[in-house]
C-alpha positions as a printed NumPy array, in Angstrom:
array([[174.62 ,  74.061,  85.817],
       [170.357,  72.749,  85.611],
       [169.562,  70.119,  81.934],
       [166.306,  71.918,  80.233],
       [165.429,  67.92 ,  78.349],
       [164.326,  68.287,  74.751],
       [162.668,  66.775,  72.391],
       [160.949,  67.056,  68.401],
       [159.385,  66.226,  66.803],
       [160.062,  67.99 ,  62.394],
       [158.963,  67.707,  58.388],
       [162.735,  66.889,  57.527],
       [163.67 ,  66.622,  52.963],
       [166.65 ,  67.734,  52.364],
       [165.808,  71.142,  51.534],
       [163.424,  71.731,  54.761],
       [163.008,  70.989,  58.574],
       [159.674,  72.731,  59.892],
       [158.231,  71.898,  63.472],
       [155.696,  70.068,  64.54 ],
       [155.357,  69.228,  67.716],
       [158.05 ,  69.967,  71.412],
       [158.99 ,  69.493,  74.442],
       [161.23 ,  70.692,  77.06 ],
       [161.415,  69.205,  80.957],
       [163.839,  71.596,  83.761],
       [165.824,  69.6  ,  85.505],
       [165.668,  72.313,  88.402],
       [161.274,  71.668,  89.53 ],
       [160.101,  69.355,  86.463],
       [158.156,  71.555,  84.907],
       [156.664,  70.541,  81.909],
       [156.417,  71.769,  78.06 ],
       [154.322,  70.446,  75.849],
       [153.483,  72.858,  72.597],
       [151.772,  70.922,  68.888],
       [152.558,  74.227,  65.616],
       [149.915,  75.243,  64.548],
       [151.677,  76.989,  61.735],
       [153.031,  73.21 ,  60.343],
       [152.79 ,  72.902,  56.116],
       [149.897,  70.147,  57.118],
       [150.532,  69.322,  52.754],
       [154.18 ,  68.632,  52.884],
       [154.377,  66.865,  55.809],
       [151.251,  64.045,  54.579],
       [154.235,  63.26 ,  52.391],
       [155.881,  61.143,  55.41 ],
       [155.137,  58.204,  55.925],
       [156.87 ,  57.65 ,  58.629],
       [154.847,  61.068,  60.324],
       [152.231,  60.21 ,  59.735],
       [152.273,  56.386,  60.912],
       [154.382,  57.278,  64.341],
       [154.511,  60.853,  65.195],
       [150.38 ,  62.746,  63.752],
       [148.696,  60.141,  65.536],
       [150.425,  60.011,  69.018],
       [150.038,  64.101,  68.888],
       [147.767,  64.528,  71.582],
       [148.545,  63.363,  74.237],
       [144.627,  63.592,  75.661],
       [142.54 ,  60.597,  74.342],
       [139.408,  62.46 ,  73.982],
       [141.268,  65.345,  71.774],
       [142.546,  62.927,  69.902],
       [139.317,  61.744,  68.675],
       [138.23 ,  64.856,  68.08 ],
       [141.027,  66.149,  65.427],
       [139.11 ,  67.22 ,  62.404],
       [138.365,  64.965,  59.019],
       [141.448,  67.631,  56.634],
       [143.343,  68.517,  59.313],
       [146.192,  66.137,  61.214],
       [146.067,  68.393,  64.51 ],
       [142.534,  68.99 ,  66.649],
       [142.895,  73.332,  67.255],
       [140.73 ,  73.366,  70.136],
       [143.615,  71.351,  71.796],
       [145.645,  73.772,  74.398],
       [148.367,  72.339,  73.729],
       [148.537,  74.194,  69.777],
       [149.767,  77.652,  69.193],
       [152.003,  78.413,  66.429],
       [155.313,  79.103,  65.759],
       [156.   ,  83.096,  67.65 ],
       [154.011,  81.921,  70.97 ],
       [155.972,  78.612,  71.058],
       [159.179,  80.897,  70.213],
       [157.737,  83.174,  74.004],
       [156.431,  80.147,  75.799],
       [159.542,  78.093,  74.577],
       [162.019,  81.659,  75.898],
       [159.978,  81.864,  79.534],
       [160.679,  78.589,  80.54 ],
       [163.675,  78.196,  79.061],
       [164.356,  81.858,  81.298],
       [163.582,  79.612,  84.672],
       [165.961,  77.489,  84.757],
       [169.429,  78.346,  86.161],
       [172.598,  77.975,  83.993],
       [170.653,  76.147,  81.465],
       [171.809,  72.663,  79.597],
       [170.153,  71.687,  76.72 ],
       [169.789,  67.715,  76.678],
       [168.455,  64.728,  74.716],
       [168.779,  62.033,  73.408],
       [169.914,  63.071,  69.902],
       [169.739,  65.829,  70.774],
       [171.295,  68.493,  67.814],
       [167.939,  68.683,  65.334],
       [166.696,  69.818,  68.296],
       [168.631,  73.027,  69.035],
       [168.307,  74.211,  65.342],
       [164.586,  73.767,  65.855],
       [165.05 ,  75.306,  68.714],
       [167.089,  78.025,  67.258],
       [164.083,  78.368,  64.46 ],
       [161.423,  79.758,  65.929],
       [163.801,  83.107,  67.358],
       [164.985,  83.234,  62.724],
       [167.991,  81.762,  63.543],
       [169.94 ,  80.951,  65.959],
       [171.555,  83.511,  65.618],
       [168.225,  85.94 ,  66.896],
       [168.165,  83.524,  69.453],
       [167.006,  84.667,  73.725],
       [171.159,  85.171,  75.126],
       [169.591,  83.5  ,  77.735],
       [169.574,  80.299,  75.651],
       [171.287,  77.328,  73.916],
       [173.696,  77.215,  71.211],
       [174.741,  73.849,  71.776],
       [172.48 ,  70.601,  73.068],
       [173.895,  68.031,  75.41 ],
       [173.397,  64.311,  73.517],
       [173.007,  61.474,  76.251],
       [173.78 ,  59.192,  73.824],
       [177.219,  60.657,  74.15 ],
       [176.76 ,  59.731,  77.743],
       [175.5  ,  56.152,  77.545],
       [178.24 ,  55.376,  74.294],
       [181.188,  56.387,  76.59 ],
       [180.113,  54.548,  79.785],
       [180.427,  51.017,  77.762],
       [176.393,  51.125,  77.123],
       [174.945,  50.243,  79.539],
       [170.79 ,  49.221,  79.119],
       [168.29 ,  51.687,  79.24 ],
       [164.906,  51.934,  80.806],
       [162.389,  51.013,  78.57 ],
       [160.897,  53.702,  76.343],
       [156.746,  54.362,  75.736],
       [155.908,  50.641,  72.969],
       [154.991,  52.659,  70.241],
       [155.617,  56.597,  71.658],
       [156.655,  58.878,  69.136],
       [154.932,  61.463,  71.338],
       [158.373,  64.358,  71.789],
       [157.068,  64.844,  75.523],
       [157.423,  60.812,  75.84 ],
       [160.547,  60.336,  74.563],
       [161.445,  64.262,  77.043],
       [160.774,  62.252,  79.806],
       [162.822,  59.013,  78.5  ],
       [165.332,  61.254,  78.512],
       [165.659,  62.625,  81.176],
       [164.935,  58.941,  82.822],
       [168.148,  57.844,  80.646],
       [170.568,  61.163,  81.118],
       [168.95 ,  59.587,  85.203],
       [169.958,  56.985,  85.195],
       [173.866,  57.016,  82.807],
       [174.205,  59.621,  86.389],
       [174.129,  56.816,  88.639],
       [176.807,  54.94 ,  86.096],
       [179.537,  57.766,  85.835],
       [178.926,  57.813,  89.326],
       [178.836,  54.474,  90.296],
       [181.963,  54.717,  87.924],
       [183.551,  57.52 ,  89.553],
       [183.292,  56.192,  92.827],
       [185.139,  52.424,  92.294],
       [187.924,  54.797,  90.604],
       [188.577,  56.956,  93.779],
       [187.789,  53.522,  95.133],
       [190.805,  51.798,  93.744],
       [193.264,  55.193,  93.954],
       [192.718,  54.913,  97.321],
       [193.273,  51.021,  98.033],
       [196.298,  51.141,  95.557],
       [197.23 ,  53.86 ,  98.785],
       [196.889,  51.778, 101.331],
       [198.309,  49.033,  99.828],
       [201.865,  51.169,  99.566],
       [201.217,  51.943, 102.791],
       [200.64 ,  48.668, 104.767],
       [203.582,  47.035, 102.643],
       [206.202,  49.531, 103.264],
       [204.839,  48.958, 107.178],
       [205.345,  45.415, 107.239],
       [208.414,  46.646, 105.116],
       [210.154,  47.963, 107.853],
       [209.815,  45.553, 110.495],
       [211.431,  43.094, 108.337],
       [214.314,  45.36 , 108.203],
       [214.607,  45.51 , 111.292],
       [214.312,  42.158, 112.516],
       [211.534,  43.132, 113.818],
       [208.011,  41.455, 114.962],
       [205.449,  42.65 , 114.191],
       [202.359,  43.753, 116.603],
       [199.482,  42.44 , 115.659],
       [197.727,  46.633, 117.552],
       [200.171,  47.97 , 116.542],
       [200.025,  47.122, 112.101],
       [195.226,  47.087, 112.399],
       [195.714,  50.374, 114.035],
       [198.432,  52.012, 111.581],
       [195.84 ,  50.053, 108.934],
       [192.871,  51.925, 110.561],
       [194.816,  54.941, 110.282],
       [195.066,  54.74 , 106.072],
       [192.413,  56.672, 104.581],
       [191.282,  54.446, 102.066],
       [188.106,  52.24 , 100.923],
       [189.303,  48.648, 102.708],
       [187.728,  46.549, 101.11 ],
       [186.689,  43.038, 103.726],
       [189.322,  40.578, 101.223],
       [191.943,  43.373, 102.44 ],
       [190.595,  43.53 , 106.312],
       [191.12 ,  39.71 , 106.289],
       [194.27 ,  40.053, 104.377],
       [195.845,  42.238, 106.763],
       [194.557,  40.679, 109.751],
       [196.472,  37.635, 108.546],
       [199.919,  39.048, 108.152],
       [199.605,  40.435, 111.265],
       [198.262,  37.676, 112.89 ],
       [201.55 ,  35.503, 110.958],
       [203.645,  37.956, 112.506],
       [202.938,  38.187, 116.507]])
């Protein structure tokens, strides 16, 4: 499995769902793809105060290009990131094809996967190598107890910045998940080890013989679990007390 971090900006009014921009980042090689939709309905986008105040001002990554936006337009056609829907569909398809077993991953990826499918007319017409569904890091965040997330870029609604944030978030959640797994394994080994050690001590108690410190410590060393320092100290004290 290889994650592709995804983020989109789009216009929606309850009837329409139109792409404004999208960004993809391949986990396998950190390659990035950022595209601005030259075919966006600029008149419709202008009706959204949020898009006009947040997404459109941050649409171009290069400040020089941003300053060159024509007065009557929402984007600068001179930006190499600007392409029509057909070209964007090809670029997205080629980009995802380079990832082994791709899984789309984003902070709020439900819309993202639909918008990518619509690049090809509909989800049913997408190339087979493009996933139908996307994995939301928000679900993993809640599953892991909502740990603190890395800070977002201030006042940014740019799709590429958001995809990078999704990558940082997923990596942090991976670390949290690995820690929880390690803690669970360690605890399971701890419980198993405690049962074995207690059984060993009980055996000597039933026989009425004293526990030899070296024998007990050697036994503890053979128990396959990650003993904490507290357990080591407890075991050593038990051995010394029985001597």
